XYZ file of C-alpha atoms in Angstrom:
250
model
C 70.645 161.081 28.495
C 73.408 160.747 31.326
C 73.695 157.383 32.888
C 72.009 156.514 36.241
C 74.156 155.977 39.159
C 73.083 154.822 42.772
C 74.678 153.381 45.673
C 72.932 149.830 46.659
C 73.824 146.281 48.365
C 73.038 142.941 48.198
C 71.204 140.457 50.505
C 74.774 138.674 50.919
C 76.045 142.173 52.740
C 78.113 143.496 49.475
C 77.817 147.141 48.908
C 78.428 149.206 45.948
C 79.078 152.377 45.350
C 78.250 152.675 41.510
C 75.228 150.922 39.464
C 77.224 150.032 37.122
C 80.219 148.088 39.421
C 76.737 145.764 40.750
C 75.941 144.658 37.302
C 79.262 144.271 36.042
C 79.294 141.605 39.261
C 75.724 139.747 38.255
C 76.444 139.577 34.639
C 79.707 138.292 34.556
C 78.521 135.380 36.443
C 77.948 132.317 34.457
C 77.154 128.377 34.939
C 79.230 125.271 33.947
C 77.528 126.050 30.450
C 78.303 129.277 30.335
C 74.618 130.638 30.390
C 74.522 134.412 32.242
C 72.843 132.966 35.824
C 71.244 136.902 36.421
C 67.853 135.498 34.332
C 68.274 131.406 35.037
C 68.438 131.921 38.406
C 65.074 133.809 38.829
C 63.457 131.173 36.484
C 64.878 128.326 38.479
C 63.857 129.924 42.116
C 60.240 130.611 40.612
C 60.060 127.008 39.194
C 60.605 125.463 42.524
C 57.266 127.796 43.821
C 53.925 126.172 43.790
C 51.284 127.390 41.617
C 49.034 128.760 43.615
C 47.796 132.921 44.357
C 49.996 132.192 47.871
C 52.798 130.524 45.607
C 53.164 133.561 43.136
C 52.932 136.453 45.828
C 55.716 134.838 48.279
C 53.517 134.043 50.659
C 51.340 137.080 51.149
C 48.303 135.591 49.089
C 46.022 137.482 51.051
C 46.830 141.283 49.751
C 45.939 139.858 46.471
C 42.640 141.662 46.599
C 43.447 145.195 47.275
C 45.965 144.631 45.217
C 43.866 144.072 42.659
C 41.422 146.873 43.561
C 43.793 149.764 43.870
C 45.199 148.860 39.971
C 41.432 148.579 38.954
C 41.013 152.144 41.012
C 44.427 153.504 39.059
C 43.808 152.123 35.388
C 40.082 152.917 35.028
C 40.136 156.378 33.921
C 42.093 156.071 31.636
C 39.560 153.919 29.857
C 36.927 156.387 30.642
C 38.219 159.834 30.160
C 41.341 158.792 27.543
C 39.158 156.580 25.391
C 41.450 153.096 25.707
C 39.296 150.502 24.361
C 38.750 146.768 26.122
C 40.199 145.271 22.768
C 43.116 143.354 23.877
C 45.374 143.474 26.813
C 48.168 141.252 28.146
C 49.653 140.115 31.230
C 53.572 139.800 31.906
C 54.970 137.091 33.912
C 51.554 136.011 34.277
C 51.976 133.437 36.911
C 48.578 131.621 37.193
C 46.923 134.326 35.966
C 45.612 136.470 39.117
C 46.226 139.564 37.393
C 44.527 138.669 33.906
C 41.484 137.212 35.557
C 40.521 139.199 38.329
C 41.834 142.655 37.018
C 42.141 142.669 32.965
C 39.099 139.773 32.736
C 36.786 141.100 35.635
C 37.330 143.993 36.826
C 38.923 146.049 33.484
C 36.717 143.792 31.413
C 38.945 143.283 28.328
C 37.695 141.012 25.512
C 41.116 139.448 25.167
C 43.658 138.897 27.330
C 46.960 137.326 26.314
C 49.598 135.653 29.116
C 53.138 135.454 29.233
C 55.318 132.936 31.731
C 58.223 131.316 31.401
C 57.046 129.039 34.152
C 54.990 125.922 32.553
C 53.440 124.929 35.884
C 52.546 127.949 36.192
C 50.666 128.537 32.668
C 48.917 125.349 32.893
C 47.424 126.499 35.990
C 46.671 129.547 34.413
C 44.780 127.433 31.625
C 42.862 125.482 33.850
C 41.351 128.643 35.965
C 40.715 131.294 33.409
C 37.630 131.150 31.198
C 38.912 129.976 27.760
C 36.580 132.465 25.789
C 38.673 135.636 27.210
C 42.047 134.034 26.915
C 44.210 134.900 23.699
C 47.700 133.683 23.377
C 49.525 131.749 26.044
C 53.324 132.098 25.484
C 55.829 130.231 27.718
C 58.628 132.468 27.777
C 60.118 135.999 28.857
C 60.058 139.734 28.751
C 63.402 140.429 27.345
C 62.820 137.649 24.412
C 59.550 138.236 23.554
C 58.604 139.288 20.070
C 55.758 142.273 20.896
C 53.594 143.206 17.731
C 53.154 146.699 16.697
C 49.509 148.373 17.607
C 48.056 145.215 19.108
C 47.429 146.057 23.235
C 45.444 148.553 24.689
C 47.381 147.749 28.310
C 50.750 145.884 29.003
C 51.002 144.951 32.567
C 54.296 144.355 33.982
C 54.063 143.805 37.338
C 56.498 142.447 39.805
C 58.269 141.347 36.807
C 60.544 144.692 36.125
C 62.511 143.561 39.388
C 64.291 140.762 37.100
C 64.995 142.640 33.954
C 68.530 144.246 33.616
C 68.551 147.706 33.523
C 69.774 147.553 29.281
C 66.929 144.928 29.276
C 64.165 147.215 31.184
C 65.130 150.429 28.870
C 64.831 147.296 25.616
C 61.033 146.684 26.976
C 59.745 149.655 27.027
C 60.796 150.542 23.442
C 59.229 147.798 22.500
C 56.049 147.854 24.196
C 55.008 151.528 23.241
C 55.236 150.300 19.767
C 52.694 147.595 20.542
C 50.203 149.997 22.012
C 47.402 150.580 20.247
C 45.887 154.365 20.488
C 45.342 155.582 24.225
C 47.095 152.231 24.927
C 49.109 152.703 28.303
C 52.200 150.384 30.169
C 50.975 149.827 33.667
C 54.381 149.428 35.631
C 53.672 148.363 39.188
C 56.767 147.261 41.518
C 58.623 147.174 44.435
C 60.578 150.795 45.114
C 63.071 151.033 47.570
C 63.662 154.536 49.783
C 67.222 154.986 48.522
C 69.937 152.954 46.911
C 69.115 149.448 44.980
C 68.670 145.928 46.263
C 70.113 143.172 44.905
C 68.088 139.706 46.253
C 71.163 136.619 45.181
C 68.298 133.894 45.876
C 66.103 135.282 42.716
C 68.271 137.724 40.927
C 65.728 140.388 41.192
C 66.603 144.188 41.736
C 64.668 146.693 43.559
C 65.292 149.794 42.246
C 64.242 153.639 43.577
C 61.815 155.592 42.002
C 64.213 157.830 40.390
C 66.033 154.933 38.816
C 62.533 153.282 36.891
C 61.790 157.003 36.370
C 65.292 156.910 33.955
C 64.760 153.570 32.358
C 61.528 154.393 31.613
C 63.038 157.884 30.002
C 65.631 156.197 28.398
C 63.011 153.918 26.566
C 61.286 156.856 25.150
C 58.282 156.733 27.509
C 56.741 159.341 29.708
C 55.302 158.838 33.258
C 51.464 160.140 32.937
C 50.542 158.792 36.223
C 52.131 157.845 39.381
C 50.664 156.190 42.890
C 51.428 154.375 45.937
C 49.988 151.445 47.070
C 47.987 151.683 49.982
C 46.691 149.198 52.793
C 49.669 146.908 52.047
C 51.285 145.153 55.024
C 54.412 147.484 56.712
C 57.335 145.065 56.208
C 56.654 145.260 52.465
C 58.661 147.316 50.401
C 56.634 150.425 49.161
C 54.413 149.604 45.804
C 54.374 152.035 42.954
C 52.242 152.184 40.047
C 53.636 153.823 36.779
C 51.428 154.826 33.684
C 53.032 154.736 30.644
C 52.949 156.668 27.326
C 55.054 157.408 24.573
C 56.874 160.345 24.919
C 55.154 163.270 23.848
């Protein structure tokens, strides 16, 4: 598959002309121990954020609910006319856990849900909240290190998370997530989109990338878009919301 190429900028000013010239820039950068500061940086800004629903959506705490409605509103028939079962589902970059309680625990109704965070603030709020007889596994850790077993989720949700994976790293994910879906298992993608070119944000290392360019990664990890929607009824300084449903590629 030809490489993906997009013009973009960063919230410093800088402004590329080639994908590939941005991340060549982020990765190279390193700290006095020589760790790559893309992925320590975006641990370290979300460390300093309380754990709280307000903490974990930047402030805008109060679109959690139609957030949580329009995924409910998006996912659903799959598990109706597709035949997913409510076996097992987990949540990446958890947080505290809005997303596994009130959408895979209460509204999606899954008898298991499992939580990933690198944050441990952050998961022990999680613990405290969610109702221990629903909760799985509770892994403090990240995306791109994360050992996913074969056939074992019916949903993956990776939600404002993709924004912090490398592109190499995104396309890594989603080859091995569709492995760990179990039959009519989907990948719900959900993330910020921007109109055009990328944006790189230098206070969390987290990319917003076009539609076109998750469209690739998710091609290049040998999955297939099945469904695609906007979020609606968010506020209008917020970048534009998509949703992504995710299947191996048929």
């Amino acid at each position: 598959m030809p490489a993906f190429s997009c013009a973009g900028t960063d919230t410093e000013g800088k402004e590329y002309t080639k994908l590939d010239d941005m991340w060549k820039d982020e990765l190279a950068a390193v700290d006095a121990q020589g760790e790559r500061l893309w992925y320590k940086k975006a641990v370290d800004y979300w460390k300093e954020q309380p754990a709280t629903v307000d903490g974990v959506l930047g402030g805008y705490g109060h679109v959690s609910d139609v957030d949580i409605k329009e995924s409910a509103e998006f996912i659903l028939p799959f598990m109706i006319e597709a035949g997913m079962t409510r076996e097992r589902a987990i949540d990446l970059g958890a947080g505290v856990g809005r997303i596994a309680h009130n959408l895979l625990i209460k509204k999606l109704m899954f008898k298991t849900v499992d939580l990933l965070e690198p944050c441990a603030h952050m998961l022990d709020k999680a613990r405290d909240e969610l109702p221990a007889d629903r909760v799985g596994e509770m892994v403090e850790g990240s995306v791109q290190t994360f050992d996913f077993k074969e056939a074992t989720y019916d949903i993956l949700i990776l939600q404002w998370v993709g924004i912090y994976l490398t592109d190499a790293d995104f396309v890594t994910f989603i080859q091995r997530a569709l492995k760990s879906l179990r039959p009519n298992g989907i990948i719900f993608i959900k993330e910020n989109t921007s109109s055009s070119g990328f944006i790189v944000d230098k206070d969390d290392s987290s990319l917003t990338r076009n539609d076109g360019h998750y469209r690739h990664l998710i091609a290049e990890g040998g999955g297939e878009v099945v469904k695609h929607a906007q979020q609606q009824d968010f506020p209008e300084e917020l970048f534009k919301v998509f949703m992504y449903a995710v299947k191996p590629k048929a």
